[in-house]
PDB file of C-alpha atoms in Angstrom:
ATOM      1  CA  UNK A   1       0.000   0.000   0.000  1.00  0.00           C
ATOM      2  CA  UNK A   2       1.341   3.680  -0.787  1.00  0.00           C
ATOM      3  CA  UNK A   3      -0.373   6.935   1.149  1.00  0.00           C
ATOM      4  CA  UNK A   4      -0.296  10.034  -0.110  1.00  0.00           C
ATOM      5  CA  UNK A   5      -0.872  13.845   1.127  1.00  0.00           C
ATOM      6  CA  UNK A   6      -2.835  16.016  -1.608  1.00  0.00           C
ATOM      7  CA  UNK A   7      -4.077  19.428  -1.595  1.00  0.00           C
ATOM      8  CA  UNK A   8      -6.494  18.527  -5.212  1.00  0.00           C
ATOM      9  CA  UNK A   9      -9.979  18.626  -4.608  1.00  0.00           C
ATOM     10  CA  UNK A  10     -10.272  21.546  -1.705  1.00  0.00           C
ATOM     11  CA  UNK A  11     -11.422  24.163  -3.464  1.00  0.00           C
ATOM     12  CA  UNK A  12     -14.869  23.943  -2.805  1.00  0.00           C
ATOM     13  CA  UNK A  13     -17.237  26.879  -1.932  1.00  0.00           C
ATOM     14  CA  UNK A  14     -19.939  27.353   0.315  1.00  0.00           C
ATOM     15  CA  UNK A  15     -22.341  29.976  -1.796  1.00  0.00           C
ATOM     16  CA  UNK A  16     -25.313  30.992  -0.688  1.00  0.00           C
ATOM     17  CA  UNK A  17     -27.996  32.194  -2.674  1.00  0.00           C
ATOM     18  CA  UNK A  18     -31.034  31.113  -4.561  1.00  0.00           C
ATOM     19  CA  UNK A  19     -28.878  29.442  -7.730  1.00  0.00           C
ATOM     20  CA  UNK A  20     -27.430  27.547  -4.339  1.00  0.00           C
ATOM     21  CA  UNK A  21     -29.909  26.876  -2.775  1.00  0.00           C
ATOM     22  CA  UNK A  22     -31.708  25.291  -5.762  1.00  0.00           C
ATOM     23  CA  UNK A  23     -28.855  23.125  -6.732  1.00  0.00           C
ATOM     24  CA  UNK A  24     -28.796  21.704  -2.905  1.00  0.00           C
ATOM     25  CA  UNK A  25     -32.466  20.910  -3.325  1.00  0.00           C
ATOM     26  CA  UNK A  26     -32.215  18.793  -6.951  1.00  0.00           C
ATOM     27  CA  UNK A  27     -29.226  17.347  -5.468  1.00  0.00           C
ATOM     28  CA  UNK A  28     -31.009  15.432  -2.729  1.00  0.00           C
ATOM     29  CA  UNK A  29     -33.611  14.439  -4.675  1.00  0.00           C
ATOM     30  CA  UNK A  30     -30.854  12.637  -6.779  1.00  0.00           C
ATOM     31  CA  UNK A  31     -29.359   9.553  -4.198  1.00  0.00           C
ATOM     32  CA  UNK A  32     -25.359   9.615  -4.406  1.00  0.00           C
ATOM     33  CA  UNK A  33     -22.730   7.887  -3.474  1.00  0.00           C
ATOM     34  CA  UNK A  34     -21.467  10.436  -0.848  1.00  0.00           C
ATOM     35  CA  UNK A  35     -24.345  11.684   1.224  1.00  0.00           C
ATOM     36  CA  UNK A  36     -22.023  12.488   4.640  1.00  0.00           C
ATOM     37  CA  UNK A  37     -19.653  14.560   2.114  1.00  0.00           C
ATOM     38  CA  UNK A  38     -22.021  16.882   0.319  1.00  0.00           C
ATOM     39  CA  UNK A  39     -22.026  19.432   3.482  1.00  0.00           C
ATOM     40  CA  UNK A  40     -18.941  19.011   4.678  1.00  0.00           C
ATOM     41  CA  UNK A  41     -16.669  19.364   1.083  1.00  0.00           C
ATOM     42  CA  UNK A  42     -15.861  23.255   1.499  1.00  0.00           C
ATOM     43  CA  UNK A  43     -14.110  22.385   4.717  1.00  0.00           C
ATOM     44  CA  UNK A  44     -11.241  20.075   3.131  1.00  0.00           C
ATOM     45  CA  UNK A  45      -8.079  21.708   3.129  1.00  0.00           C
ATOM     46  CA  UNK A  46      -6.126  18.545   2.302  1.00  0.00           C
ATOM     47  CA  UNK A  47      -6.655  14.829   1.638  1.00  0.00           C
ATOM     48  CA  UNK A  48      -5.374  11.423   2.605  1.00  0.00           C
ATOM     49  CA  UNK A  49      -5.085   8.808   0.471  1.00  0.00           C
ATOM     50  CA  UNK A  50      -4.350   5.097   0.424  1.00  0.00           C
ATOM     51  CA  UNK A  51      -3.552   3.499  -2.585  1.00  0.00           C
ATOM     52  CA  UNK A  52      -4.044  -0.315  -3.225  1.00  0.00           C
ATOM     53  CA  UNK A  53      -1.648  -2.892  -5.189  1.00  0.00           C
ATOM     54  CA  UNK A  54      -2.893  -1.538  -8.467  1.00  0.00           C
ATOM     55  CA  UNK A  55      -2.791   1.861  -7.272  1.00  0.00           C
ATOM     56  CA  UNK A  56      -6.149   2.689  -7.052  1.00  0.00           C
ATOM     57  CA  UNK A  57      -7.282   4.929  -4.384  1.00  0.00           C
ATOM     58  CA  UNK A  58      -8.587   2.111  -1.444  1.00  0.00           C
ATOM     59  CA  UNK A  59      -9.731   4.400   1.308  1.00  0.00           C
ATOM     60  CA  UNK A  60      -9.813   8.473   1.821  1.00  0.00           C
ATOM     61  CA  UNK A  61      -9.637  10.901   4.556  1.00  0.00           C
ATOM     62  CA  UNK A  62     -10.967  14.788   3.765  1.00  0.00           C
ATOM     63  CA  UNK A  63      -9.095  17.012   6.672  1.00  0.00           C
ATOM     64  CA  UNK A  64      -9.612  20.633   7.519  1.00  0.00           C
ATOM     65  CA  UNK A  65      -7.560  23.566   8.411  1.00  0.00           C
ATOM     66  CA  UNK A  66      -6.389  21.673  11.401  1.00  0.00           C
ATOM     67  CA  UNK A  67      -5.603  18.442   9.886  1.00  0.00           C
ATOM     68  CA  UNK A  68      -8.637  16.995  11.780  1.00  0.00           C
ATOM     69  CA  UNK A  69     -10.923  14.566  10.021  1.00  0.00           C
ATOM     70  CA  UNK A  70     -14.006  15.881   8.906  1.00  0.00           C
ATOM     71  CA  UNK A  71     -14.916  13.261   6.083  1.00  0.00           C
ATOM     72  CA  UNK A  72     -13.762   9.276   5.385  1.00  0.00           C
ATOM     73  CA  UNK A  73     -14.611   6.659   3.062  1.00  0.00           C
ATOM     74  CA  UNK A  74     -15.378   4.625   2.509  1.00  0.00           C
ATOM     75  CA  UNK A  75     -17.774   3.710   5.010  1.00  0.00           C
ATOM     76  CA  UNK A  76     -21.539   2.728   5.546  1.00  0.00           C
ATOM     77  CA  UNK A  77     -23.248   5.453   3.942  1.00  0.00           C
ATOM     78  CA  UNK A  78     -20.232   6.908   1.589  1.00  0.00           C
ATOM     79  CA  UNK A  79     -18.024   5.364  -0.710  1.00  0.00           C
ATOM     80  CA  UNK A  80     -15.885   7.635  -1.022  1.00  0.00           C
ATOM     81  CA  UNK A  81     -14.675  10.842  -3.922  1.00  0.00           C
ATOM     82  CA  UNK A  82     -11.611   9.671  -4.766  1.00  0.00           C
ATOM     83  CA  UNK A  83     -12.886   5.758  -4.611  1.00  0.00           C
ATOM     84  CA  UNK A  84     -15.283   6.994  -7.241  1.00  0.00           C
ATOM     85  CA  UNK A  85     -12.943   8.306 -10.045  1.00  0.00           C
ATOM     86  CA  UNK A  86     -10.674   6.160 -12.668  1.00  0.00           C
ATOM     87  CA  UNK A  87      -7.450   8.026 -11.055  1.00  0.00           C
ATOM     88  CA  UNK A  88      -4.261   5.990 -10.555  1.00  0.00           C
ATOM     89  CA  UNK A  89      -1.698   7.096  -7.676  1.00  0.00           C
ATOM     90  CA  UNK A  90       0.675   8.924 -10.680  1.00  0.00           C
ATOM     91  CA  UNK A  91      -2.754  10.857 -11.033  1.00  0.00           C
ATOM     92  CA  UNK A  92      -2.233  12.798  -7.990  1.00  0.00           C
ATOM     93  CA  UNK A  93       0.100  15.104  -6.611  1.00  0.00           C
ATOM     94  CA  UNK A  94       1.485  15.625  -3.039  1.00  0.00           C
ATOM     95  CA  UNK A  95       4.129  14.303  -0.973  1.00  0.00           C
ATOM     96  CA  UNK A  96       4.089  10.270   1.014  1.00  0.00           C
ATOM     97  CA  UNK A  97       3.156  10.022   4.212  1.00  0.00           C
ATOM     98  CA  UNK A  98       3.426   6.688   6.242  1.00  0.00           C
ATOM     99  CA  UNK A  99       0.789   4.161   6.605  1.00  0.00           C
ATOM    100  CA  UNK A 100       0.947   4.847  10.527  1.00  0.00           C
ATOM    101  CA  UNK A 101       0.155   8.374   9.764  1.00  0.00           C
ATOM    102  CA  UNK A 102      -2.825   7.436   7.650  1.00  0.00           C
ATOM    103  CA  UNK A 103      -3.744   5.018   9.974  1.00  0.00           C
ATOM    104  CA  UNK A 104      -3.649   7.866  13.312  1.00  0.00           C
ATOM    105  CA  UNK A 105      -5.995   9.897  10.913  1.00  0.00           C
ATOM    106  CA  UNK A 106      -8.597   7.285  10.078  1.00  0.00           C
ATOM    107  CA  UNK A 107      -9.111   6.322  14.019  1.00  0.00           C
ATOM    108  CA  UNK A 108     -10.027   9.851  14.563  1.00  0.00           C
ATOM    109  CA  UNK A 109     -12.157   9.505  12.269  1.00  0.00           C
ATOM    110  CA  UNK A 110     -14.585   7.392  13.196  1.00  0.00           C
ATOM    111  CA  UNK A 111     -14.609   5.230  10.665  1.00  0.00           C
ATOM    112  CA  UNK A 112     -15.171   1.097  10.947  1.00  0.00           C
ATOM    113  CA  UNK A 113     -13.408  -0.739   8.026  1.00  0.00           C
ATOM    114  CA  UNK A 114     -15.687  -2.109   6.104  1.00  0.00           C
ATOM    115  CA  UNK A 115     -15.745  -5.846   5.389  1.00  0.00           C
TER     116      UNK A 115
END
């Protein structure tokens, strides 16, 4: 397994307004794959990754300006962002971190690992 440390992915806005507001509506009327993640996106400043033997992305940790979880997947009721693109770990950039790292994160975050 490889783990990497990416800023892609956290530029996400929290706008308010009708056009906003509208979108949010249609959007749960659609079901996804990440409900737990649509209201919590704009606060990822940073992600963890894990990568399997064919370097796909295997599990994902969204952190915030403190480097303190605020979404995971996958897990009972999200799969996961990364988990649901075609991107390969030469895909991404950032710098390695070590599995015990990644591993610290995903405690505090809550989530079970899913069999």
């Amino acid at each position: 397994m490889h783990y990497l440390r990416t800023t892609l992915a956290t530029d996400w806005s929290r706008e308010v307004g009708w056009k906003s507001l509208l979108e949010q509506f249609l959007l749960k009327l659609v079901p996804e794959a990440n409900p737990g993640y649509r209201e919590k996106m704009h606060l990822v400043r940073s992600w963890y990754v894990e990568f399997d033997e064919d370097d796909n992305p295997w599990r994902e940790i969204g952190l915030d300006q403190n480097d303190v979880p605020v979404i995971a997947g996958p897990s009972e009721s999200d799969y996961g962002f990364w988990l649901d693109t075609n991107m390969k770990r030469n895909d991404f950039e950032g710098e390695a971190i070590s599995s015990d790292e990644f591993d610290s994160k995903w405690h505090k975050s809550g989530v079970r690992v899913l069999e």
